[in-house]
Coordinates of C-alpha atoms in Angstrom, one line a residue:
M717 CA 21.8 26.1 13.7
F718 CA 19.6 28.3 15.5
E719 CA 20.1 30.9 12.5
N720 CA 20.0 28.5 10.2
Q721 CA 16.8 27.3 11.3
R722 CA 14.5 30.0 11.9
F723 CA 16.4 33.0 10.1
F724 CA 16.1 35.0 13.4
S725 CA 18.3 37.7 12.1
H726 CA 15.6 38.6 9.6
L727 CA 12.5 38.5 12.0
S728 CA 11.0 41.5 13.2
P729 CA 10.8 41.6 17.2
L730 CA 7.2 40.2 17.3
E731 CA 8.2 37.1 15.3
R732 CA 11.0 36.5 17.5
E733 CA 8.8 36.4 20.3
L734 CA 6.3 34.4 18.5
S735 CA 9.2 31.7 17.6
F736 CA 9.9 31.2 21.5
R737 CA 6.6 28.9 21.9
T738 CA 5.0 27.1 24.7
E739 CA 7.1 27.3 28.0
M740 CA 9.5 29.1 26.1
G741 CA 7.3 32.1 25.4
L742 CA 6.6 32.0 29.0
Y743 CA 9.4 32.4 30.7
Y744 CA 11.1 35.0 28.1
S745 CA 8.0 36.9 28.9
Y746 CA 9.1 37.8 32.6
Y747 CA 12.6 38.6 30.9
K748 CA 10.9 41.2 28.7
T749 CA 8.7 42.3 31.7
V750 CA 11.7 43.3 33.9
V751 CA 13.8 44.6 30.6
Y752 CA 10.9 46.9 29.7
S753 CA 9.9 48.0 33.0
D754 CA 10.7 51.6 34.3
S755 CA 13.2 50.3 37.0
F756 CA 14.7 46.8 37.8
T757 CA 13.0 47.1 41.1
A758 CA 9.8 48.2 39.5
G759 CA 9.8 44.7 37.5
L760 CA 10.7 42.7 40.1
R761 CA 7.5 43.9 42.1
Q762 CA 5.5 43.0 39.1
L763 CA 7.0 39.3 39.2
L764 CA 6.4 39.4 43.1
Q765 CA 2.8 40.2 42.4
D766 CA 1.7 39.0 39.5
N767 CA -1.9 39.2 38.5
V768 CA -1.5 38.6 34.6
T769 CA -0.6 34.9 34.5
E770 CA -3.0 33.1 36.3
Y771 CA -6.0 35.6 36.4
P772 CA -8.0 36.1 38.4
D773 CA -5.1 34.9 41.3
T774 CA -2.1 37.1 42.3
I775 CA 0.8 35.1 42.7
N776 CA 4.5 35.3 43.4
T777 CA 6.1 33.9 40.3
F778 CA 9.3 33.3 41.9
R779 CA 7.4 31.0 43.9
R780 CA 6.0 29.0 41.5
F781 CA 8.5 29.3 38.5
N782 CA 12.2 28.8 37.9
L783 CA 13.0 32.8 37.2
L784 CA 16.5 33.8 38.3
P785 CA 17.9 33.1 34.9
E786 CA 15.7 35.9 33.6
V787 CA 16.1 37.9 36.4
I788 CA 20.0 37.8 36.2
L789 CA 19.7 38.5 32.4
S790 CA 17.3 41.2 32.7
A791 CA 19.6 43.0 35.2
A792 CA 22.7 42.6 33.5
Y793 CA 20.8 43.9 30.2
R794 CA 19.9 46.8 31.8
V795 CA 23.2 47.7 33.4
F796 CA 24.4 46.8 30.0
Q797 CA 22.3 49.5 28.4
Q798 CA 23.8 52.0 31.0
F799 CA 27.4 51.5 29.9
G800 CA 26.4 52.4 26.0
G801 CA 25.1 49.1 25.1
A802 CA 22.5 50.3 23.1
G803 CA 25.1 51.1 20.4
W804 CA 25.8 47.5 20.2
K805 CA 22.9 46.6 17.4
E806 CA 22.6 46.9 13.9
C807 CA 19.1 47.8 12.5
Y808 CA 17.9 47.8 8.7
Q809 CA 14.3 47.5 7.1
I810 CA 13.1 44.0 5.4
N811 CA 10.8 43.2 2.9
R812 CA 9.0 40.1 3.5
G813 CA 6.8 39.7 0.8
F814 CA 3.8 37.5 0.8
G815 CA 1.5 40.6 1.0
Q816 CA 3.2 41.3 4.1
P817 CA 4.4 45.1 5.1
P818 CA 7.9 45.7 5.5
I819 CA 9.9 45.4 9.2
H820 CA 12.4 46.7 11.1
S821 CA 15.0 44.5 12.8
C822 CA 18.0 44.6 14.8
V823 CA 20.8 42.3 15.7
G824 CA 23.4 42.4 18.3
L825 CA 24.1 42.8 21.9
G826 CA 22.0 45.8 22.2
E827 CA 18.8 44.1 21.0
P828 CA 17.3 42.6 24.3
S829 CA 16.2 39.3 22.2
Y830 CA 20.0 38.6 21.0
F831 CA 21.6 39.7 24.6
Y832 CA 19.2 36.7 26.2
L833 CA 20.3 34.1 23.3
Y834 CA 24.3 34.9 23.3
A835 CA 23.8 34.7 27.1
V836 CA 22.2 31.1 26.7
F837 CA 24.8 30.0 23.8
S838 CA 27.8 31.3 25.9
L839 CA 27.0 29.4 29.0
N840 CA 26.4 26.0 27.1
G841 CA 29.9 26.7 25.1
V842 CA 31.6 26.9 28.5
M843 CA 29.8 23.6 29.5
L844 CA 31.6 21.8 26.8
T845 CA 35.0 22.8 28.1
V846 CA 34.0 21.6 31.4
F847 CA 32.6 18.6 29.7
C848 CA 35.8 18.1 28.0
L849 CA 37.9 18.4 31.5
L850 CA 34.8 16.0 33.3
C851 CA 36.0 13.5 30.6
Y852 CA 39.8 14.0 31.0
L853 CA 39.3 13.4 35.2
V854 CA 37.6 9.7 34.2
S855 CA 40.0 8.8 31.6
D856 CA 43.6 10.2 32.6
S857 CA 43.8 10.6 29.0
V858 CA 43.7 13.6 26.6
L859 CA 42.5 11.5 23.5
A860 CA 39.8 9.6 25.6
A861 CA 38.7 13.5 26.6
L862 CA 39.0 14.4 23.0
L863 CA 36.7 11.3 21.9
G864 CA 34.0 11.7 24.7
T865 CA 33.7 15.5 23.8
L866 CA 33.6 14.5 20.0
Q867 CA 31.2 12.1 20.8
F868 CA 28.7 14.8 22.3
F869 CA 29.0 16.4 18.9
Y870 CA 28.5 13.7 16.8
N871 CA 25.3 12.7 19.0
H872 CA 24.5 16.4 19.2
G873 CA 20.8 15.9 18.2
E874 CA 20.4 13.4 21.1
A875 CA 22.7 15.3 23.5
T876 CA 20.9 18.9 23.6
R877 CA 18.0 20.9 22.5
V878 CA 19.6 24.6 22.8
Q879 CA 20.0 24.9 19.4
W880 CA 16.5 25.0 18.4
T881 CA 14.9 25.9 22.0
P882 CA 17.1 28.3 23.9
P883 CA 14.7 29.7 26.6
L884 CA 14.2 26.4 27.8
R885 CA 15.0 25.6 31.5
E886 CA 17.2 22.8 30.3
S887 CA 19.4 25.5 28.8
F888 CA 20.4 27.1 31.6
A889 CA 20.5 24.0 34.0
F890 CA 22.4 21.5 32.2
P891 CA 25.8 23.3 32.0
F892 CA 25.7 23.2 35.9
L893 CA 25.0 19.7 35.9
I894 CA 28.0 18.7 34.2
L895 CA 30.0 21.3 36.3
Q896 CA 28.8 19.2 39.5
L897 CA 29.8 16.1 38.1
L898 CA 33.3 17.3 37.4
L899 CA 33.6 18.6 41.3
L900 CA 31.9 15.2 42.6
S901 CA 34.0 13.0 40.6
N902 CA 37.1 14.7 42.0
I903 CA 35.8 14.6 45.6
L904 CA 35.0 10.6 44.9
R905 CA 38.7 10.6 43.4
S906 CA 40.4 12.2 46.4
R907 CA 41.2 10.7 49.5
Q908 CA 39.1 13.0 51.7
G909 CA 37.6 16.2 49.7
T910 CA 38.5 19.6 51.2
R911 CA 36.0 22.1 52.9
L912 CA 36.2 24.1 49.8
M913 CA 35.6 21.0 47.0
Y914 CA 32.3 20.3 49.0
L915 CA 31.4 24.4 49.2
C916 CA 32.0 24.4 45.5
L917 CA 30.0 21.1 44.7
S918 CA 27.3 22.8 46.7
V919 CA 27.1 26.0 44.7
A920 CA 26.9 24.1 41.4
T921 CA 24.2 21.7 43.1
L922 CA 22.5 25.2 43.6
C923 CA 23.0 26.9 40.2
F924 CA 21.6 23.6 38.6
M925 CA 18.5 23.5 40.6
L926 CA 17.7 27.0 40.7
P927 CA 16.6 27.3 36.7
W928 CA 14.8 24.0 36.4
Q929 CA 12.3 22.1 38.2
F930 CA 13.1 19.1 36.7
A931 CA 16.5 19.2 38.2
Q932 CA 15.3 17.5 41.5
F933 CA 14.9 14.0 39.7
A934 CA 18.5 14.1 38.2
L935 CA 19.9 14.9 41.8
L936 CA 17.7 11.9 43.5
T937 CA 19.2 9.3 41.0
Q938 CA 22.3 10.8 41.9
I939 CA 22.1 10.6 45.5
L940 CA 20.8 6.9 45.1
S941 CA 23.9 5.8 42.7
L942 CA 26.1 7.3 45.1
F943 CA 24.2 5.5 48.1
G944 CA 24.9 2.6 45.9
V945 CA 28.6 3.2 45.6
Y946 CA 28.3 3.5 49.5
L947 CA 26.7 0.0 49.6
L948 CA 29.7 -1.5 47.9
R949 CA 31.8 -0.2 50.5
L950 CA 33.8 2.0 48.1
L951 CA 32.5 5.1 49.4
N952 CA 33.2 5.6 53.2
M953 CA 30.4 6.7 55.4
D954 CA 31.9 10.3 56.3
K955 CA 32.6 11.4 52.7
F956 CA 29.1 10.1 51.3
Q957 CA 27.4 12.2 54.6
L958 CA 29.5 15.2 53.4
I959 CA 28.2 15.0 49.8
V960 CA 24.7 14.3 51.3
M961 CA 24.9 17.7 53.6
S962 CA 26.5 19.4 50.7
C963 CA 23.4 18.6 48.9
G964 CA 21.1 19.4 51.6
V965 CA 22.8 22.9 52.0
S966 CA 22.1 23.8 48.6
F967 CA 18.6 22.0 48.4
I968 CA 17.6 24.3 51.7
L969 CA 19.4 27.6 49.8
N970 CA 16.8 26.9 46.6
V971 CA 13.7 26.7 48.9
I972 CA 14.6 29.8 50.3
L973 CA 15.4 31.3 46.8
Q974 CA 12.6 30.1 45.8
F975 CA 9.9 31.4 48.8
G976 CA 9.1 27.9 49.8
N977 CA 8.4 26.2 46.4
T978 CA 5.9 23.6 47.2
L979 CA 7.0 21.4 44.3
L980 CA 10.6 21.0 46.1
L981 CA 9.3 20.7 49.7
S982 CA 7.3 17.8 49.1
S983 CA 9.8 16.3 46.3
Y984 CA 11.4 12.6 46.7
Y985 CA 14.8 14.1 46.5
A986 CA 14.1 16.1 49.7
S987 CA 13.1 13.0 51.3
C988 CA 15.8 10.8 50.1
L989 CA 18.2 13.3 51.3
L990 CA 16.9 13.1 54.9
A991 CA 16.2 9.5 54.7
C992 CA 20.1 8.7 53.6
L993 CA 21.6 11.1 56.3
L994 CA 19.1 9.3 59.2
V995 CA 19.9 5.9 57.8
T996 CA 23.9 6.0 57.7
R997 CA 24.3 8.5 60.5
L998 CA 21.9 6.4 63.1
L999 CA 21.5 2.9 61.8
S1000 CA 24.2 1.9 59.2
P1001 CA 27.2 1.3 62.0
T1002 CA 24.8 -1.0 64.0
I1003 CA 23.5 -2.8 61.1
Q1004 CA 26.9 -3.9 59.3
Y1005 CA 28.6 -4.5 62.7
W1006 CA 26.0 -7.4 63.4
F1007 CA 25.1 -8.4 59.9
P1008 CA 26.9 -9.8 57.4
W1009 CA 27.6 -7.5 54.1
L1010 CA 24.7 -8.8 51.8
L1011 CA 22.0 -9.2 54.6
S1012 CA 22.8 -5.4 55.8
M1013 CA 23.1 -4.2 52.2
L1014 CA 19.3 -5.3 51.6
M1015 CA 18.1 -3.9 54.7
E1016 CA 19.8 -0.5 54.6
V1017 CA 18.2 -0.2 50.9
S1018 CA 15.2 -0.8 52.3
L1019 CA 15.3 1.5 55.4
V1020 CA 16.5 4.2 52.7
L1021 CA 13.9 3.6 50.0
G1022 CA 10.9 3.1 52.6
G1023 CA 12.2 6.0 54.5
T1024 CA 12.2 8.1 51.3
V1025 CA 8.8 7.1 50.5
G1026 CA 7.3 7.5 54.0
I1027 CA 8.9 10.8 54.6
K1028 CA 7.4 12.1 51.1
M1029 CA 4.1 10.7 51.7
L1030 CA 3.9 12.8 55.4
T1031 CA 5.1 15.8 53.9
S1032 CA 2.5 15.7 51.1
L1033 CA -0.2 14.9 53.6
V1034 CA 0.5 17.5 56.4
M1035 CA 1.5 20.2 53.8
D1036 CA -1.7 19.3 51.8
I1037 CA 0.5 19.3 48.8
K1038 CA -0.6 17.6 45.3
D1039 CA 1.9 19.3 42.8
D1040 CA 3.7 16.4 41.7
V1041 CA 0.9 13.9 42.0
H1042 CA 0.8 13.7 38.1
I1043 CA 4.3 12.3 38.1
G1044 CA 3.3 9.4 39.6
A1045 CA 0.3 9.2 37.4
L1046 CA 2.5 9.2 34.5
L1047 CA 4.6 6.4 35.8
L1048 CA 1.6 4.3 36.6
A1049 CA 0.1 4.9 33.3
K1050 CA 3.7 3.8 31.4
F1051 CA 3.4 0.2 33.0
T1052 CA -0.2 0.0 33.3
S1053 CA -3.9 0.8 31.3
Y1054 CA -4.4 3.7 34.4
Q1055 CA -5.3 6.8 32.3
D1056 CA -6.5 10.4 33.1
F1057 CA -7.0 13.2 31.3
H1058 CA -3.4 14.7 32.8
T1059 CA -1.5 11.8 31.8
Q1060 CA -2.7 11.4 28.3
L1061 CA -1.9 14.9 27.6
Y1062 CA 2.0 14.1 28.6
T1063 CA 1.7 10.3 26.9
C1064 CA 0.4 12.0 23.6
A1065 CA 3.3 14.0 23.5
A1066 CA 6.0 12.5 21.3
E1067 CA 8.7 13.6 23.8
F1068 CA 7.0 11.9 26.6
D1069 CA 7.2 8.7 24.9
F1070 CA 9.4 5.8 25.1
L1071 CA 12.6 6.3 23.9
S1072 CA 12.5 5.0 20.3
F1073 CA 14.7 2.5 18.2
E1074 CA 15.9 5.4 15.9
T1075 CA 17.7 6.8 18.6
V1076 CA 19.3 3.5 20.0
Q1077 CA 20.6 3.0 16.3
K1078 CA 22.0 6.5 16.1
L1079 CA 23.8 6.0 18.9
T1080 CA 25.0 2.9 18.0
T1081 CA 26.3 3.9 14.8
T1082 CA 28.7 6.7 16.1
V1083 CA 30.0 3.6 18.2
L1084 CA 28.9 5.4 21.4
L1085 CA 27.0 2.7 22.9
P1086 CA 29.4 0.0 22.2
L1087 CA 32.3 2.1 23.9
A1088 CA 30.0 2.8 26.6
G1089 CA 29.4 -0.9 26.8
L1090 CA 32.9 -1.8 27.0
S1091 CA 33.6 0.8 29.7
A1092 CA 30.4 -0.7 31.8
I1093 CA 32.4 -4.5 31.3
F1094 CA 35.8 -3.3 32.6
I1095 CA 34.2 -1.4 35.6
I1096 CA 32.5 -4.3 36.4
T1097 CA 35.7 -6.5 36.1
K1098 CA 37.5 -4.1 38.1
V1099 CA 35.3 -4.0 41.2
L1100 CA 34.9 -8.0 41.2
S1101 CA 38.8 -8.7 41.1
R1102 CA 39.1 -5.9 43.5
Q1103 CA 37.2 -8.1 45.9
H1104 CA 40.0 -10.7 45.8
K1105 CA 42.7 -7.9 47.1
K1106 CA 43.8 -7.6 50.2
N1107 CA 42.6 -4.4 52.1
D1108 CA 46.2 -2.8 52.0
D1109 CA 46.4 -3.4 48.1
K1110 CA 43.5 -1.4 47.5
Q1111 CA 45.1 1.8 46.7
D1112 CA 42.9 2.8 43.9
D1113 CA 39.5 2.9 46.2
G1114 CA 38.9 6.7 44.7
D1115 CA 39.4 5.9 41.1
V1116 CA 37.0 2.8 41.3
A1117 CA 34.4 5.1 43.4
M1118 CA 34.4 7.5 40.7
L1119 CA 34.3 4.7 38.0
V1120 CA 31.5 2.8 39.6
Y1121 CA 29.3 5.9 40.4
H1122 CA 29.4 6.7 36.6
L1123 CA 28.6 3.5 35.7
V1124 CA 25.3 3.4 38.3
Q1125 CA 24.8 7.1 37.2
C1126 CA 24.5 6.3 33.3
S1127 CA 22.1 3.2 34.4
A1128 CA 19.9 5.5 36.1
F1129 CA 19.8 8.1 33.4
A1130 CA 19.3 5.3 30.6
V1131 CA 16.1 4.2 33.0
M1132 CA 14.9 7.5 32.6
A1133 CA 15.4 8.2 29.5
I1134 CA 14.1 4.8 28.0
L1135 CA 10.5 5.9 30.2
I1136 CA 10.8 9.6 28.9
M1137 CA 12.6 10.0 25.7
R1138 CA 12.8 13.7 26.6
L1139 CA 15.3 12.7 29.4
K1140 CA 17.8 11.5 26.7
L1141 CA 19.7 14.7 27.0
F1142 CA 21.0 13.1 30.2
L1143 CA 21.9 9.6 28.9
T1144 CA 23.6 10.7 25.8
P1145 CA 26.5 13.1 27.7
Q1146 CA 26.8 10.6 30.1
L1147 CA 27.4 7.9 27.6
A1148 CA 29.9 10.3 25.9
V1149 CA 31.7 10.3 29.7
M1150 CA 31.6 6.4 29.9
A1151 CA 32.9 6.4 26.0
S1152 CA 36.0 8.2 27.1
I1153 CA 36.5 5.3 29.7
A1154 CA 37.0 2.8 27.3
I1155 CA 40.1 4.1 25.5
S1156 CA 42.0 5.2 28.7
P1157 CA 45.0 4.1 30.2
K1158 CA 42.9 2.3 32.6
V1159 CA 41.5 0.1 30.3
L1160 CA 44.5 -0.6 27.7
S1161 CA 46.9 -0.7 30.5
L1162 CA 48.5 -3.6 28.8
L1163 CA 49.3 -1.8 25.6
S1164 CA 52.1 0.6 24.9
N1165 CA 52.1 4.0 24.3
R1166 CA 52.4 3.9 20.6
Q1167 CA 49.5 0.9 20.2
F1168 CA 47.4 2.8 22.7
V1169 CA 47.7 6.1 20.3
M1170 CA 47.0 3.8 16.9
V1171 CA 44.0 2.5 18.9
A1172 CA 42.7 5.7 20.1
I1173 CA 43.0 7.0 16.6
V1174 CA 41.5 3.9 15.0
T1175 CA 38.6 4.5 17.5
L1176 CA 38.1 8.2 16.8
C1177 CA 38.1 7.7 13.4
A1178 CA 35.2 4.9 13.6
S1179 CA 33.3 7.1 15.5
S1180 CA 33.8 10.2 12.6
I1181 CA 32.4 8.0 10.1
V1182 CA 28.9 8.3 10.9
G1183 CA 29.3 11.1 13.6
V1184 CA 30.6 14.0 10.9
Q1185 CA 27.6 13.4 9.0
N1186 CA 25.4 13.6 11.8
L1187 CA 26.7 17.1 12.6
R1188 CA 26.7 18.1 8.9
E1189 CA 23.1 17.5 8.8
Q1190 CA 22.6 19.5 11.9
I1191 CA 24.4 22.4 10.3
N1192 CA 22.5 22.0 7.3
I1193 CA 18.7 22.3 8.5
L1194 CA 18.0 25.4 6.8
D1195 CA 14.3 26.9 7.3
E1196 CA 12.8 30.1 7.8
F1197 CA 10.3 31.0 10.5
N1198 CA 6.9 32.6 9.7
A1199 CA 3.7 32.7 11.6
F1200 CA 1.5 35.3 10.0
E1201 CA -1.6 33.7 11.1
Q1202 CA -0.3 33.9 14.6
E1203 CA 1.0 37.1 14.3
E1204 CA -2.7 38.5 12.9
L1205 CA -4.3 37.1 16.0
V1206 CA -1.6 38.9 17.8
M1207 CA -2.4 42.2 16.1
W1208 CA -6.0 42.0 16.9
V1209 CA -5.4 41.5 20.3
N1210 CA -3.5 44.7 20.7
N1211 CA -5.3 46.5 18.4
S1212 CA -9.1 45.1 19.2
T1213 CA -9.4 44.0 23.0
P1214 CA -8.8 46.2 26.3
Q1215 CA -5.5 46.0 28.3
D1216 CA -7.4 44.0 31.2
A1217 CA -9.0 41.4 28.8
V1218 CA -8.6 38.0 29.9
F1219 CA -7.8 35.3 27.4
A1220 CA -8.1 31.2 27.4
G1221 CA -7.1 28.6 25.0
A1222 CA -4.5 26.0 24.3
M1223 CA -1.3 26.5 26.7
P1224 CA 0.9 27.4 24.0
T1225 CA -1.5 29.8 22.4
T1226 CA -1.9 31.7 25.9
A1227 CA 1.7 31.7 26.8
T1228 CA 2.1 33.6 23.5
I1229 CA -0.8 35.9 24.4
K1230 CA 1.1 36.7 27.7
L1231 CA 4.3 37.5 25.9
T1232 CA 3.5 39.7 23.0
T1233 CA 0.3 41.2 24.1
N1234 CA 0.8 41.2 28.0
R1235 CA -3.1 40.5 28.4
P1236 CA -4.4 38.5 31.4
I1237 CA -4.6 34.7 30.9
V1238 CA -6.2 32.0 32.8
N1239 CA -4.0 29.1 32.1
H1240 CA -0.6 28.4 30.7
P1241 CA 2.0 25.8 29.8
H1242 CA 3.7 25.3 33.3
Y1243 CA 1.8 22.1 34.3
E1244 CA 3.6 21.4 37.7
D1245 CA 1.1 22.6 39.4
A1246 CA -2.2 21.1 40.6
G1247 CA -4.4 24.3 40.4
I1248 CA -3.2 25.0 36.8
R1249 CA -3.9 21.6 35.7
H1250 CA -7.4 21.9 36.8
R1251 CA -7.6 25.4 35.4
T1252 CA -6.7 23.8 31.8
K1253 CA -8.5 20.8 32.1
Q1254 CA -11.6 23.2 32.3
V1255 CA -10.7 25.5 29.5
Y1256 CA -10.0 22.5 27.4
Q1257 CA -14.1 21.9 27.6
I1258 CA -13.8 23.6 24.3
Y1259 CA -12.1 20.4 22.5
S1260 CA -15.1 18.4 24.4
R1261 CA -18.5 17.2 23.6
H1262 CA -19.6 19.4 26.3
S1263 CA -22.7 21.6 25.9
P1264 CA -22.2 25.2 24.7
Q1265 CA -24.4 26.3 27.8
E1266 CA -22.0 24.2 30.1
I1267 CA -18.7 25.7 28.4
H1268 CA -20.1 29.2 28.4
R1269 CA -20.7 28.9 32.4
T1270 CA -17.4 27.4 33.3
L1271 CA -15.6 30.0 31.2
R1272 CA -17.7 33.1 32.9
E1273 CA -16.5 31.7 36.3
M1274 CA -13.2 31.6 35.5
K1275 CA -13.9 35.3 34.5
V1276 CA -12.6 34.7 30.8
D1277 CA -13.3 37.6 28.4
Y1278 CA -12.0 35.9 24.9
V1279 CA -11.6 32.2 24.4
I1280 CA -8.9 31.3 21.6
I1281 CA -10.0 27.9 19.5
E1282 CA -7.9 26.5 17.3
P1283 CA -9.4 24.1 15.1
S1284 CA -6.8 21.8 13.9
W1285 CA -6.7 20.9 17.5
C1286 CA -10.0 19.2 17.1
N1287 CA -8.2 16.5 15.3
R1288 CA -5.1 16.8 15.4
Q1289 CA -3.4 13.7 17.1
Y1290 CA 0.6 12.1 17.6
R1291 CA -1.0 8.6 17.9
P1292 CA -4.5 7.2 17.5
G1293 CA -6.9 8.3 20.1
C1294 CA -4.8 11.2 21.3
A1295 CA -6.8 14.0 19.6
V1296 CA -7.9 16.4 22.5
Y1297 CA -11.6 15.5 22.4
Q1298 CA -11.1 11.8 22.4
L1299 CA -9.1 12.3 25.8
W1300 CA -12.5 13.8 27.1
D1301 CA -14.3 10.8 25.3
Y1302 CA -11.9 8.3 27.6
E1303 CA -13.3 10.2 30.9
E1304 CA -16.9 10.7 29.6
P1305 CA -17.7 7.9 27.6
D1306 CA -21.6 8.5 28.0
N1307 CA -21.3 11.5 25.7
V1308 CA -20.0 10.2 22.7
H1309 CA -23.0 10.6 20.8
K1310 CA -22.9 14.3 21.7
P1311 CA -21.5 16.8 19.0
I1312 CA -18.0 18.1 19.6
F1313 CA -17.7 21.8 20.4
C1314 CA -15.1 23.0 18.4
Q1315 CA -16.5 21.7 15.2
T1316 CA -19.8 22.4 16.0
I1317 CA -18.8 26.1 15.9
Q1318 CA -17.1 25.7 12.3
H1319 CA -20.6 26.0 11.1
Q1320 CA -22.6 28.1 13.6
I1321 CA -21.8 30.0 16.5
P1322 CA -24.0 29.2 19.4
K1323 CA -25.6 31.8 21.7
P1324 CA -24.4 33.2 24.0
F1325 CA -20.8 33.1 22.5
Q1326 CA -19.9 35.7 19.5
Q1327 CA -17.1 35.2 17.2
V1328 CA -15.0 38.6 17.0
F1329 CA -11.9 37.0 14.9
N1330 CA -11.4 34.2 12.4
N1331 CA -8.4 33.3 10.3
N1332 CA -7.0 29.9 9.0
M1333 CA -5.8 29.0 12.0
Y1334 CA -7.6 30.5 14.9
Q1335 CA -11.2 31.3 16.0
V1336 CA -12.0 34.2 18.7
L1337 CA -15.1 33.9 20.5
K1338 CA -16.2 36.4 23.1
V1339 CA -17.5 34.9 26.3
N1340 CA -20.6 37.2 26.5

């Protein structure tokens, strides 16, 4: 799919780097830094003391970004090269046409980009094996596991983006979430987990968190889901506390390996772990002894939620951390009329919109949603009927706890996906796990073996009617990457500007400049930092109605030498009101009568700016 969509094998090394847009390019640049350094340790030193990513500041990129995958892959590539890896590639010359000069291109593991891609795709291939095992564990049926795995493929476009955007953080992290769910399900199902099981859970959780800054939100819903299972008296206190402590150990190790990442230290996930542990260890026994079940459950929920919010606010206040305030603002903007510049940048992007009806329709036509709904009904019925059993008849507590957890977790992922469409990558695989339960012997226990097989085959066929068509459409997407204007810009930067020239511009473009030219930049697409959000807003004055003198003064204060302007950004919008200048108009309504800077410079370059490069897509102004 990746090759069909980009024709990657016939791109030059520069074109391949240009195809890694936005945050992908930023992360791939660190892999490239270590790969092409004089030594591995020299590359690490550059990452530990980086003055290119956020010029003029020198930052520890390990503390700011989730770089461990790139460091591991770059180290593996360097070792591979020492053992004859250079011979594992085939090179040829390609005539591009369109008046472009021919290029030299190589394919194979010996090429850095292919080594990187093969690692990502192999990891996600292994993930499907683990996913099949997870479906088998929850369903106790090979046919049901096959159905769940096929549902992942039949809804591939809604389940993953790895085929289009391999360097994204989720491509490295999500396989370890599936492994973690497998290990957690096994613990829930067992009578009493062993130390090895909890150790493996902790390692899998650590591997999930290290590559991705958003992993903490998925894990937050997981802990709250487990707390819900505990409140239903399906999960005993000791086992719940051991799971929480296992996750806590992985969290502490993650903070250490990321040099005290502030986004983690002040996260709701950290606060929730601590609140759950304190409430269940110190207060739950007393509350459950003195109060009836429903009242005690409400009290414990209030204590955990209140404790989570309180600890989070206290931590942020004491440590003066504001990196994640935009997340609360984004959720506030979803339900109220509140808007600011940063929330509008998010909400104006399609991937941060509400879940579309088209997605729901696709999940329904493959019978995924109906099957998950049947599983939900079965699990709820199972829990209700269980309440009427005597304690000595409840032999399936572990199995019920596992099923209820997956139902609650699926509900949590559904809420996340409905609020932010990008997070449907959590929901769709979880729905596939739920679908496998629908045709398991647990649900169809009244059927004979022959009848069970017939029902399973009919369900597989019904899913395949649209599912195979969806998969065929994905595979048949044919395209070819080209970015002649951007390539022209990069070539000009490399040939006409000094190595220490500082650039500013739109976030996707500055990431490309850093990756392809290694020139210092002042802003980039990693938006989970209060400082970089402030910097980006300052740079985006080039798309506002501010005066040329004010914009020039701001850029000079940021020590910018060149600013890259994309005229298409002046009017481009996902929905009405989402052009960048309109975001400024919302914040500064008194300026709506003034001219827009990015439109003005199309006719005349105001002093003291000087135009030094121009093509159909980019305009570069020198900040004299």
